[in-house]
Amino acid sequence: MSFRYKVLRQEDATEATRQLELDVVTGLQSQPKHLSSTFFYDQQGSALYQQITELEEYYLTRCEFEILKTHGRTICERYFGHGRPVNLVELGAGDGRKTRVLLRELLDARVDFQYVPIDISESAMKELIVGLQNEFQDSRLQCFGLVGDYKDGLQWLSAQQHFRKNFVLFLGSSIGNFTRENAIHFLRGLSQILREGDELLLGADLLKDPKVMTAAYMDSRQVTSSFNLNLLSRINRELGADFDIRQWYHYAFYRSDIRAVESQLISKVAQRVHLGALTFSFGALATDCRIFWDAVL
């Protein structure tokens, strides 16, 4: 049993703040105004997201877990264990809760594999590894985490472990955090990095009753509202902006034209927000002054 990780790109707080400011300013100067979902996941945001995954209305995590539990053995038989060692690579593993189903199936099938979670956060990687160490006692389990962005990790694997097939997991309907154009760009980038014979298991939501889809992002306990509003709080904390959180509300709705649920933060009143020397104006409930997130595909 081996649990270790390698840092490919050191977290740089100064650079992270600079990138946050650049993206926020660019987004708020655009029409319509928009903010990237990339920045949801600070410490508070990650804790709120964990609560979201346990909500009754948020069916995605529950359904994906059941799919892996029901079909985990079939996945292992079809894509693993054909004589070639395998990297089970996970992009943005979180706590690894769902992936543990596959880990158990692979261990039971005696597949020659190692688990390779990739995450930009070293602290998140440490927490994941501690959780795995506490749960798994099987000496055959090999976990080799990579701290860096997805591109860093996959390029390193392709160069350093060319003898292993890469089976990449991108779960949690994370692809839905991208605009359609960015999703295409992301998948094309993956195809250019992965080698012939590598494979991708992608988790994505299916079209269903719009009421069911919308409820997943407009929960009765308003946890998703707190999650989205936390980004404004983060901009205040880290960039010194002066968003009055009480004057904003979260709204999500199904757009039939793009077959997606879109989340927005809407200003309740006409107001101005300051960030350094810049001032951003928002009209009360004005359609051109809402803040849009990247669409959920």
PDB file of C-alpha atoms in Angstrom:
ATOM      1  CA  MET A   1       0.000   0.000   0.000  1.00  0.00           C
ATOM      2  CA  SER A   2       1.453   3.319  -1.086  1.00  0.00           C
ATOM      3  CA  PHE A   3      -0.006   6.809  -0.696  1.00  0.00           C
ATOM      4  CA  ARG A   4       2.028   9.723  -2.008  1.00  0.00           C
ATOM      5  CA  TYR A   5       1.803  12.765  -4.226  1.00  0.00           C
ATOM      6  CA  LYS A   6       4.005  14.953  -6.385  1.00  0.00           C
ATOM      7  CA  VAL A   7       3.723  18.734  -6.695  1.00  0.00           C
ATOM      8  CA  LEU A   8       3.922  19.738 -10.358  1.00  0.00           C
ATOM      9  CA  ARG A   9       2.828  23.318  -9.838  1.00  0.00           C
ATOM     10  CA  GLN A  10       3.140  25.069  -6.479  1.00  0.00           C
ATOM     11  CA  GLU A  11       0.135  27.041  -5.330  1.00  0.00           C
ATOM     12  CA  ASP A  12       0.939  30.748  -5.691  1.00  0.00           C
ATOM     13  CA  ALA A  13      -1.411  32.912  -3.629  1.00  0.00           C
ATOM     14  CA  THR A  14      -0.256  36.123  -5.286  1.00  0.00           C
ATOM     15  CA  GLU A  15      -0.777  34.752  -8.792  1.00  0.00           C
ATOM     16  CA  ALA A  16      -4.148  33.272  -7.797  1.00  0.00           C
ATOM     17  CA  THR A  17      -5.323  36.673  -6.526  1.00  0.00           C
ATOM     18  CA  ARG A  18      -4.068  38.374  -9.685  1.00  0.00           C
ATOM     19  CA  GLN A  19      -5.955  35.889 -11.865  1.00  0.00           C
ATOM     20  CA  LEU A  20      -9.122  36.296  -9.792  1.00  0.00           C
ATOM     21  CA  GLU A  21      -8.971  40.084 -10.175  1.00  0.00           C
ATOM     22  CA  LEU A  22      -8.299  39.870 -13.911  1.00  0.00           C
ATOM     23  CA  ASP A  23     -11.237  37.525 -14.497  1.00  0.00           C
ATOM     24  CA  VAL A  24     -13.618  39.492 -12.262  1.00  0.00           C
ATOM     25  CA  VAL A  25     -12.794  42.836 -13.882  1.00  0.00           C
ATOM     26  CA  THR A  26     -13.030  41.367 -17.386  1.00  0.00           C
ATOM     27  CA  GLY A  27     -16.350  39.698 -16.580  1.00  0.00           C
ATOM     28  CA  LEU A  28     -17.944  42.739 -14.963  1.00  0.00           C
ATOM     29  CA  GLN A  29     -16.884  44.970 -17.846  1.00  0.00           C
ATOM     30  CA  SER A  30     -18.564  42.619 -20.344  1.00  0.00           C
ATOM     31  CA  GLN A  31     -22.164  42.638 -21.565  1.00  0.00           C
ATOM     32  CA  PRO A  32     -23.836  40.696 -20.200  1.00  0.00           C
ATOM     33  CA  LYS A  33     -21.764  40.683 -17.036  1.00  0.00           C
ATOM     34  CA  HIS A  34     -20.470  37.251 -16.077  1.00  0.00           C
ATOM     35  CA  LEU A  35     -18.257  35.540 -13.516  1.00  0.00           C
ATOM     36  CA  SER A  36     -16.472  32.218 -13.882  1.00  0.00           C
ATOM     37  CA  SER A  37     -17.572  29.239 -11.795  1.00  0.00           C
ATOM     38  CA  THR A  38     -13.853  28.429 -11.471  1.00  0.00           C
ATOM     39  CA  PHE A  39     -13.708  30.659  -8.405  1.00  0.00           C
ATOM     40  CA  PHE A  40     -16.579  29.130  -6.442  1.00  0.00           C
ATOM     41  CA  TYR A  41     -14.370  26.740  -4.533  1.00  0.00           C
ATOM     42  CA  ASP A  42     -12.556  28.584  -1.785  1.00  0.00           C
ATOM     43  CA  GLN A  43     -12.736  26.967   1.663  1.00  0.00           C
ATOM     44  CA  GLN A  44     -16.258  28.240   2.366  1.00  0.00           C
ATOM     45  CA  GLY A  45     -17.454  27.471  -1.152  1.00  0.00           C
ATOM     46  CA  SER A  46     -16.140  23.909  -0.996  1.00  0.00           C
ATOM     47  CA  ALA A  47     -17.927  23.323   2.319  1.00  0.00           C
ATOM     48  CA  LEU A  48     -21.190  24.662   0.873  1.00  0.00           C
ATOM     49  CA  TYR A  49     -20.820  22.525  -2.243  1.00  0.00           C
ATOM     50  CA  GLN A  50     -20.451  19.443  -0.060  1.00  0.00           C
ATOM     51  CA  GLN A  51     -23.799  20.351   1.526  1.00  0.00           C
ATOM     52  CA  ILE A  52     -25.335  20.779  -1.939  1.00  0.00           C
ATOM     53  CA  THR A  53     -24.363  17.235  -2.943  1.00  0.00           C
ATOM     54  CA  GLU A  54     -26.387  15.918   0.003  1.00  0.00           C
ATOM     55  CA  LEU A  55     -29.571  17.871  -0.781  1.00  0.00           C
ATOM     56  CA  GLU A  56     -32.701  15.987  -1.821  1.00  0.00           C
ATOM     57  CA  GLU A  57     -33.171  18.210  -4.884  1.00  0.00           C
ATOM     58  CA  TYR A  58     -29.588  17.785  -6.078  1.00  0.00           C
ATOM     59  CA  TYR A  59     -29.955  14.393  -7.727  1.00  0.00           C
ATOM     60  CA  LEU A  60     -26.693  14.452  -9.735  1.00  0.00           C
ATOM     61  CA  THR A  61     -24.310  13.132  -7.070  1.00  0.00           C
ATOM     62  CA  ARG A  62     -26.770  10.492  -5.912  1.00  0.00           C
ATOM     63  CA  CYS A  63     -27.489   9.255  -9.439  1.00  0.00           C
ATOM     64  CA  GLU A  64     -23.844   9.138 -10.434  1.00  0.00           C
ATOM     65  CA  PHE A  65     -22.977   7.169  -7.297  1.00  0.00           C
ATOM     66  CA  GLU A  66     -25.741   4.654  -8.070  1.00  0.00           C
ATOM     67  CA  ILE A  67     -24.550   4.292 -11.668  1.00  0.00           C
ATOM     68  CA  LEU A  68     -21.017   3.514 -10.523  1.00  0.00           C
ATOM     69  CA  LYS A  69     -22.283   1.165  -7.826  1.00  0.00           C
ATOM     70  CA  THR A  70     -24.563  -0.701 -10.244  1.00  0.00           C
ATOM     71  CA  HIS A  71     -22.215  -0.820 -13.224  1.00  0.00           C
ATOM     72  CA  GLY A  72     -18.796  -0.625 -11.555  1.00  0.00           C
ATOM     73  CA  ARG A  73     -18.001  -4.271 -12.213  1.00  0.00           C
ATOM     74  CA  THR A  74     -19.020  -3.982 -15.872  1.00  0.00           C
ATOM     75  CA  ILE A  75     -16.837  -0.893 -16.276  1.00  0.00           C
ATOM     76  CA  CYS A  76     -13.883  -2.739 -14.766  1.00  0.00           C
ATOM     77  CA  GLU A  77     -14.382  -5.815 -16.939  1.00  0.00           C
ATOM     78  CA  ARG A  78     -14.769  -3.814 -20.136  1.00  0.00           C
ATOM     79  CA  TYR A  79     -12.005  -1.241 -19.749  1.00  0.00           C
ATOM     80  CA  PHE A  80      -9.471  -2.751 -17.342  1.00  0.00           C
ATOM     81  CA  GLY A  81      -7.543  -5.938 -16.789  1.00  0.00           C
ATOM     82  CA  HIS A  82      -6.405  -6.738 -20.328  1.00  0.00           C
ATOM     83  CA  GLY A  83      -2.769  -7.243 -19.456  1.00  0.00           C
ATOM     84  CA  ARG A  84      -1.652  -3.618 -19.472  1.00  0.00           C
ATOM     85  CA  PRO A  85      -1.132  -1.667 -16.230  1.00  0.00           C
ATOM     86  CA  VAL A  86      -3.570   1.228 -15.837  1.00  0.00           C
ATOM     87  CA  ASN A  87      -3.597   4.697 -14.319  1.00  0.00           C
ATOM     88  CA  LEU A  88      -7.063   5.461 -12.947  1.00  0.00           C
ATOM     89  CA  VAL A  89      -6.807   9.229 -13.340  1.00  0.00           C
ATOM     90  CA  GLU A  90      -9.381  11.521 -11.738  1.00  0.00           C
ATOM     91  CA  LEU A  91      -9.643  15.192 -12.642  1.00  0.00           C
ATOM     92  CA  GLY A  92     -10.718  17.126  -9.544  1.00  0.00           C
ATOM     93  CA  ALA A  93     -11.296  14.211  -7.180  1.00  0.00           C
ATOM     94  CA  GLY A  94     -12.775  16.105  -4.225  1.00  0.00           C
ATOM     95  CA  ASP A  95     -13.190  13.623  -1.371  1.00  0.00           C
ATOM     96  CA  GLY A  96     -13.104  10.676  -3.799  1.00  0.00           C
ATOM     97  CA  ARG A  97     -16.392   9.328  -2.445  1.00  0.00           C
ATOM     98  CA  LYS A  98     -17.755   8.024  -5.755  1.00  0.00           C
ATOM     99  CA  THR A  99     -14.395   6.839  -7.055  1.00  0.00           C
ATOM    100  CA  ARG A 100     -13.957   4.535  -4.080  1.00  0.00           C
ATOM    101  CA  VAL A 101     -16.632   2.300  -5.610  1.00  0.00           C
ATOM    102  CA  LEU A 102     -14.368   1.735  -8.630  1.00  0.00           C
ATOM    103  CA  LEU A 103     -11.295   1.318  -6.438  1.00  0.00           C
ATOM    104  CA  ARG A 104     -12.961  -1.571  -4.605  1.00  0.00           C
ATOM    105  CA  GLU A 105     -14.070  -3.203  -7.859  1.00  0.00           C
ATOM    106  CA  LEU A 106     -10.556  -2.952  -9.312  1.00  0.00           C
ATOM    107  CA  LEU A 107      -9.008  -4.416  -6.176  1.00  0.00           C
ATOM    108  CA  ASP A 108     -11.522  -7.281  -6.167  1.00  0.00           C
ATOM    109  CA  ALA A 109     -10.728  -7.968  -9.840  1.00  0.00           C
ATOM    110  CA  ARG A 110      -6.970  -7.905  -9.070  1.00  0.00           C
ATOM    111  CA  VAL A 111      -6.308  -5.332 -11.778  1.00  0.00           C
ATOM    112  CA  ASP A 112      -2.792  -3.878 -11.986  1.00  0.00           C
ATOM    113  CA  PHE A 113      -3.602  -0.195 -11.473  1.00  0.00           C
ATOM    114  CA  GLN A 114      -2.718   2.907  -9.545  1.00  0.00           C
ATOM    115  CA  TYR A 115      -5.104   5.696  -8.602  1.00  0.00           C
ATOM    116  CA  VAL A 116      -3.916   9.119  -9.807  1.00  0.00           C
ATOM    117  CA  PRO A 117      -6.036  12.021  -8.531  1.00  0.00           C
ATOM    118  CA  ILE A 118      -5.120  15.410 -10.035  1.00  0.00           C
ATOM    119  CA  ASP A 119      -5.948  18.589  -8.130  1.00  0.00           C
ATOM    120  CA  ILE A 120      -4.602  22.134  -8.124  1.00  0.00           C
ATOM    121  CA  SER A 121      -4.827  22.283  -4.309  1.00  0.00           C
ATOM    122  CA  GLU A 122      -2.142  20.564  -2.247  1.00  0.00           C
ATOM    123  CA  SER A 123      -4.271  20.807   0.907  1.00  0.00           C
ATOM    124  CA  ALA A 124      -7.178  19.073  -0.865  1.00  0.00           C
ATOM    125  CA  MET A 125      -4.786  16.349  -2.036  1.00  0.00           C
ATOM    126  CA  LYS A 126      -3.548  15.771   1.514  1.00  0.00           C
ATOM    127  CA  GLU A 127      -7.125  15.450   2.798  1.00  0.00           C
ATOM    128  CA  LEU A 128      -8.006  12.973   0.046  1.00  0.00           C
ATOM    129  CA  ILE A 129      -4.984  10.792   0.762  1.00  0.00           C
ATOM    130  CA  VAL A 130      -5.653  10.762   4.519  1.00  0.00           C
ATOM    131  CA  GLY A 131      -9.250   9.695   3.821  1.00  0.00           C
ATOM    132  CA  LEU A 132      -8.098   6.847   1.578  1.00  0.00           C
ATOM    133  CA  GLN A 133      -5.518   5.696   4.117  1.00  0.00           C
ATOM    134  CA  ASN A 134      -8.188   5.536   6.811  1.00  0.00           C
ATOM    135  CA  GLU A 135     -10.640   3.579   4.649  1.00  0.00           C
ATOM    136  CA  PHE A 136      -8.485   1.155   2.662  1.00  0.00           C
ATOM    137  CA  GLN A 137      -6.265  -1.440   4.298  1.00  0.00           C
ATOM    138  CA  ASP A 138      -5.507  -3.423   1.125  1.00  0.00           C
ATOM    139  CA  SER A 139      -1.739  -3.459   0.582  1.00  0.00           C
ATOM    140  CA  ARG A 140      -2.233  -3.565  -3.203  1.00  0.00           C
ATOM    141  CA  LEU A 141      -3.769  -0.087  -3.406  1.00  0.00           C
ATOM    142  CA  GLN A 142      -1.364   2.420  -4.935  1.00  0.00           C
ATOM    143  CA  CYS A 143      -2.285   6.114  -4.872  1.00  0.00           C
ATOM    144  CA  PHE A 144      -0.026   8.642  -6.580  1.00  0.00           C
ATOM    145  CA  GLY A 145      -1.556  12.119  -6.548  1.00  0.00           C
ATOM    146  CA  LEU A 146      -0.438  14.974  -8.782  1.00  0.00           C
ATOM    147  CA  VAL A 147      -0.781  18.578  -7.600  1.00  0.00           C
ATOM    148  CA  GLY A 148      -1.237  20.886 -10.575  1.00  0.00           C
ATOM    149  CA  ASP A 149      -3.815  21.683 -13.204  1.00  0.00           C
ATOM    150  CA  TYR A 150      -5.304  18.978 -15.405  1.00  0.00           C
ATOM    151  CA  LYS A 151      -2.977  19.726 -18.299  1.00  0.00           C
ATOM    152  CA  ASP A 152       0.110  19.552 -16.065  1.00  0.00           C
ATOM    153  CA  GLY A 153      -0.930  16.198 -14.647  1.00  0.00           C
ATOM    154  CA  LEU A 154      -1.894  14.488 -17.884  1.00  0.00           C
ATOM    155  CA  GLN A 155       1.196  15.701 -19.724  1.00  0.00           C
ATOM    156  CA  TRP A 156       3.410  14.449 -16.894  1.00  0.00           C
ATOM    157  CA  LEU A 157       1.726  11.029 -16.959  1.00  0.00           C
ATOM    158  CA  SER A 158       2.055  10.735 -20.731  1.00  0.00           C
ATOM    159  CA  ALA A 159       5.758  11.573 -20.565  1.00  0.00           C
ATOM    160  CA  GLN A 160       6.760   9.668 -17.421  1.00  0.00           C
ATOM    161  CA  GLN A 161       4.473   6.628 -17.419  1.00  0.00           C
ATOM    162  CA  HIS A 162       4.028   5.837 -21.092  1.00  0.00           C
ATOM    163  CA  PHE A 163       3.859   2.112 -20.329  1.00  0.00           C
ATOM    164  CA  ARG A 164       0.526   2.583 -18.523  1.00  0.00           C
ATOM    165  CA  LYS A 165      -2.858   3.127 -20.125  1.00  0.00           C
ATOM    166  CA  ASN A 166      -4.694   6.181 -18.757  1.00  0.00           C
ATOM    167  CA  PHE A 167      -8.367   5.781 -17.862  1.00  0.00           C
ATOM    168  CA  VAL A 168      -9.524   9.308 -17.045  1.00  0.00           C
ATOM    169  CA  LEU A 169     -12.527  10.159 -14.868  1.00  0.00           C
ATOM    170  CA  PHE A 170     -14.222  13.549 -15.150  1.00  0.00           C
ATOM    171  CA  LEU A 171     -17.282  13.125 -12.956  1.00  0.00           C
ATOM    172  CA  GLY A 172     -19.818  15.217 -11.081  1.00  0.00           C
ATOM    173  CA  SER A 173     -21.231  16.793 -14.233  1.00  0.00           C
ATOM    174  CA  SER A 174     -18.241  19.135 -13.960  1.00  0.00           C
ATOM    175  CA  ILE A 175     -18.347  19.596 -17.719  1.00  0.00           C
ATOM    176  CA  GLY A 176     -21.544  21.538 -17.031  1.00  0.00           C
ATOM    177  CA  ASN A 177     -19.528  24.332 -15.425  1.00  0.00           C
ATOM    178  CA  PHE A 178     -18.249  25.278 -18.872  1.00  0.00           C
ATOM    179  CA  THR A 179     -19.925  27.192 -21.630  1.00  0.00           C
ATOM    180  CA  ARG A 180     -20.556  25.053 -24.689  1.00  0.00           C
ATOM    181  CA  GLU A 181     -17.564  26.627 -26.463  1.00  0.00           C
ATOM    182  CA  ASN A 182     -15.275  26.080 -23.469  1.00  0.00           C
ATOM    183  CA  ALA A 183     -16.461  22.481 -23.090  1.00  0.00           C
ATOM    184  CA  ILE A 184     -15.508  21.784 -26.706  1.00  0.00           C
ATOM    185  CA  HIS A 185     -12.130  23.463 -26.169  1.00  0.00           C
ATOM    186  CA  PHE A 186     -11.546  21.417 -22.995  1.00  0.00           C
ATOM    187  CA  LEU A 187     -12.377  18.079 -24.626  1.00  0.00           C
ATOM    188  CA  ARG A 188     -10.235  18.846 -27.662  1.00  0.00           C
ATOM    189  CA  GLY A 189      -7.372  19.650 -25.310  1.00  0.00           C
ATOM    190  CA  LEU A 190      -7.814  16.288 -23.579  1.00  0.00           C
ATOM    191  CA  SER A 191      -7.798  14.452 -26.900  1.00  0.00           C
ATOM    192  CA  GLN A 192      -4.499  16.100 -27.825  1.00  0.00           C
ATOM    193  CA  ILE A 193      -2.822  15.128 -24.538  1.00  0.00           C
ATOM    194  CA  LEU A 194      -4.107  11.570 -24.157  1.00  0.00           C
ATOM    195  CA  ARG A 195      -2.424   8.791 -26.108  1.00  0.00           C
ATOM    196  CA  GLU A 196      -3.930   6.206 -28.405  1.00  0.00           C
ATOM    197  CA  GLY A 197      -5.684   3.603 -26.271  1.00  0.00           C
ATOM    198  CA  ASP A 198      -6.371   5.982 -23.368  1.00  0.00           C
ATOM    199  CA  GLU A 199     -10.028   6.449 -22.436  1.00  0.00           C
ATOM    200  CA  LEU A 200     -12.294   9.014 -20.768  1.00  0.00           C
ATOM    201  CA  LEU A 201     -15.329   8.376 -18.556  1.00  0.00           C
ATOM    202  CA  LEU A 202     -17.349  11.597 -18.521  1.00  0.00           C
ATOM    203  CA  GLY A 203     -20.203  12.303 -16.123  1.00  0.00           C
ATOM    204  CA  ALA A 204     -22.923  14.563 -17.530  1.00  0.00           C
ATOM    205  CA  ASP A 205     -26.571  15.222 -16.781  1.00  0.00           C
ATOM    206  CA  LEU A 206     -29.302  14.186 -19.217  1.00  0.00           C
ATOM    207  CA  LEU A 207     -32.228  16.306 -20.336  1.00  0.00           C
ATOM    208  CA  LYS A 208     -35.308  15.712 -18.209  1.00  0.00           C
ATOM    209  CA  ASP A 209     -38.270  17.622 -16.815  1.00  0.00           C
ATOM    210  CA  PRO A 210     -37.057  21.257 -16.597  1.00  0.00           C
ATOM    211  CA  LYS A 211     -38.702  21.555 -13.166  1.00  0.00           C
ATOM    212  CA  VAL A 212     -36.524  18.748 -11.830  1.00  0.00           C
ATOM    213  CA  MET A 213     -33.379  20.229 -13.359  1.00  0.00           C
ATOM    214  CA  THR A 214     -34.127  23.730 -12.080  1.00  0.00           C
ATOM    215  CA  ALA A 215     -34.915  22.526  -8.555  1.00  0.00           C
ATOM    216  CA  ALA A 216     -31.409  21.068  -8.329  1.00  0.00           C
ATOM    217  CA  TYR A 217     -30.078  24.639  -8.463  1.00  0.00           C
ATOM    218  CA  MET A 218     -32.921  26.372  -6.569  1.00  0.00           C
ATOM    219  CA  ASP A 219     -33.108  24.179  -3.459  1.00  0.00           C
ATOM    220  CA  SER A 220     -35.631  24.831  -0.702  1.00  0.00           C
ATOM    221  CA  ARG A 221     -32.916  25.320   1.946  1.00  0.00           C
ATOM    222  CA  GLN A 222     -31.200  27.942  -0.235  1.00  0.00           C
ATOM    223  CA  VAL A 223     -27.785  26.305   0.124  1.00  0.00           C
ATOM    224  CA  THR A 224     -27.101  26.889  -3.572  1.00  0.00           C
ATOM    225  CA  SER A 225     -27.989  30.541  -3.066  1.00  0.00           C
ATOM    226  CA  SER A 226     -25.414  30.788  -0.266  1.00  0.00           C
ATOM    227  CA  PHE A 227     -22.899  28.965  -2.465  1.00  0.00           C
ATOM    228  CA  ASN A 228     -23.296  31.441  -5.329  1.00  0.00           C
ATOM    229  CA  LEU A 229     -23.426  34.526  -3.106  1.00  0.00           C
ATOM    230  CA  ASN A 230     -20.226  33.339  -1.448  1.00  0.00           C
ATOM    231  CA  LEU A 231     -18.370  34.265  -4.631  1.00  0.00           C
ATOM    232  CA  LEU A 232     -19.328  37.907  -4.092  1.00  0.00           C
ATOM    233  CA  SER A 233     -18.139  37.584  -0.483  1.00  0.00           C
ATOM    234  CA  ARG A 234     -14.880  36.109  -1.740  1.00  0.00           C
ATOM    235  CA  ILE A 235     -14.395  39.039  -4.130  1.00  0.00           C
ATOM    236  CA  ASN A 236     -14.935  41.378  -1.166  1.00  0.00           C
ATOM    237  CA  ARG A 237     -12.490  39.473   1.047  1.00  0.00           C
ATOM    238  CA  GLU A 238      -9.703  38.909  -1.437  1.00  0.00           C
ATOM    239  CA  LEU A 239      -9.989  41.922  -3.728  1.00  0.00           C
ATOM    240  CA  GLY A 240     -11.410  44.564  -1.390  1.00  0.00           C
ATOM    241  CA  ALA A 241     -14.652  45.068  -3.337  1.00  0.00           C
ATOM    242  CA  ASP A 242     -17.790  46.320  -1.590  1.00  0.00           C
ATOM    243  CA  PHE A 243     -20.627  44.083  -2.800  1.00  0.00           C
ATOM    244  CA  ASP A 244     -23.567  44.383  -0.373  1.00  0.00           C
ATOM    245  CA  ILE A 245     -24.559  40.723  -0.288  1.00  0.00           C
ATOM    246  CA  ARG A 246     -28.009  41.587   1.120  1.00  0.00           C
ATOM    247  CA  GLN A 247     -28.848  43.410  -2.109  1.00  0.00           C
ATOM    248  CA  TRP A 248     -28.422  40.374  -4.367  1.00  0.00           C
ATOM    249  CA  TYR A 249     -30.403  37.206  -4.885  1.00  0.00           C
ATOM    250  CA  HIS A 250     -29.727  33.930  -6.648  1.00  0.00           C
ATOM    251  CA  TYR A 251     -31.968  32.745  -9.475  1.00  0.00           C
ATOM    252  CA  ALA A 252     -31.728  29.671 -11.720  1.00  0.00           C
ATOM    253  CA  PHE A 253     -33.932  28.776 -14.669  1.00  0.00           C
ATOM    254  CA  TYR A 254     -34.057  26.411 -17.626  1.00  0.00           C
ATOM    255  CA  ARG A 255     -33.220  27.880 -21.035  1.00  0.00           C
ATOM    256  CA  SER A 256     -34.795  25.844 -23.799  1.00  0.00           C
ATOM    257  CA  ASP A 257     -32.694  27.551 -26.484  1.00  0.00           C
ATOM    258  CA  ILE A 258     -29.447  26.109 -25.112  1.00  0.00           C
ATOM    259  CA  ARG A 259     -31.071  23.172 -23.253  1.00  0.00           C
ATOM    260  CA  ALA A 260     -29.353  24.237 -20.049  1.00  0.00           C
ATOM    261  CA  VAL A 261     -29.974  25.521 -16.556  1.00  0.00           C
ATOM    262  CA  GLU A 262     -28.504  28.984 -16.148  1.00  0.00           C
ATOM    263  CA  SER A 263     -27.700  30.545 -12.776  1.00  0.00           C
ATOM    264  CA  GLN A 264     -27.683  34.272 -12.154  1.00  0.00           C
ATOM    265  CA  LEU A 265     -27.164  36.740  -9.354  1.00  0.00           C
ATOM    266  CA  ILE A 266     -29.607  39.615  -9.706  1.00  0.00           C
ATOM    267  CA  SER A 267     -29.311  43.041  -8.118  1.00  0.00           C
ATOM    268  CA  LYS A 268     -32.363  43.918  -6.013  1.00  0.00           C
ATOM    269  CA  VAL A 269     -31.708  47.666  -6.277  1.00  0.00           C
ATOM    270  CA  ALA A 270     -29.859  50.133  -8.481  1.00  0.00           C
ATOM    271  CA  GLN A 271     -26.346  50.181  -7.050  1.00  0.00           C
ATOM    272  CA  ARG A 272     -22.671  50.736  -7.672  1.00  0.00           C
ATOM    273  CA  VAL A 273     -19.897  48.361  -6.651  1.00  0.00           C
ATOM    274  CA  HIS A 274     -16.302  49.477  -6.240  1.00  0.00           C
ATOM    275  CA  LEU A 275     -13.177  47.408  -6.818  1.00  0.00           C
ATOM    276  CA  GLY A 276     -10.018  49.452  -6.446  1.00  0.00           C
ATOM    277  CA  ALA A 277     -10.319  52.473  -8.735  1.00  0.00           C
ATOM    278  CA  LEU A 278     -13.078  50.832 -10.795  1.00  0.00           C
ATOM    279  CA  THR A 279     -16.828  51.293 -10.398  1.00  0.00           C
ATOM    280  CA  PHE A 280     -19.456  48.887 -11.755  1.00  0.00           C
ATOM    281  CA  SER A 281     -23.094  49.928 -12.057  1.00  0.00           C
ATOM    282  CA  PHE A 282     -26.070  47.587 -11.698  1.00  0.00           C
ATOM    283  CA  GLY A 283     -29.711  48.420 -12.336  1.00  0.00           C
ATOM    284  CA  ALA A 284     -32.530  47.099 -10.186  1.00  0.00           C
ATOM    285  CA  LEU A 285     -33.584  43.776 -11.749  1.00  0.00           C
ATOM    286  CA  ALA A 286     -32.186  45.001 -15.079  1.00  0.00           C
ATOM    287  CA  THR A 287     -31.668  42.207 -17.597  1.00  0.00           C
ATOM    288  CA  ASP A 288     -28.383  43.700 -18.797  1.00  0.00           C
ATOM    289  CA  CYS A 289     -27.009  44.097 -15.270  1.00  0.00           C
ATOM    290  CA  ARG A 290     -27.344  40.580 -13.932  1.00  0.00           C
ATOM    291  CA  ILE A 291     -24.314  38.443 -13.240  1.00  0.00           C
ATOM    292  CA  PHE A 292     -24.389  35.180 -15.201  1.00  0.00           C
ATOM    293  CA  TRP A 293     -22.386  32.051 -14.432  1.00  0.00           C
ATOM    294  CA  ASP A 294     -21.103  29.714 -17.084  1.00  0.00           C
ATOM    295  CA  ALA A 295     -24.123  27.668 -18.191  1.00  0.00           C
ATOM    296  CA  VAL A 296     -24.792  24.196 -16.820  1.00  0.00           C
ATOM    297  CA  LEU A 297     -24.857  21.964 -19.925  1.00  0.00           C
TER     298      LEU A 297
END
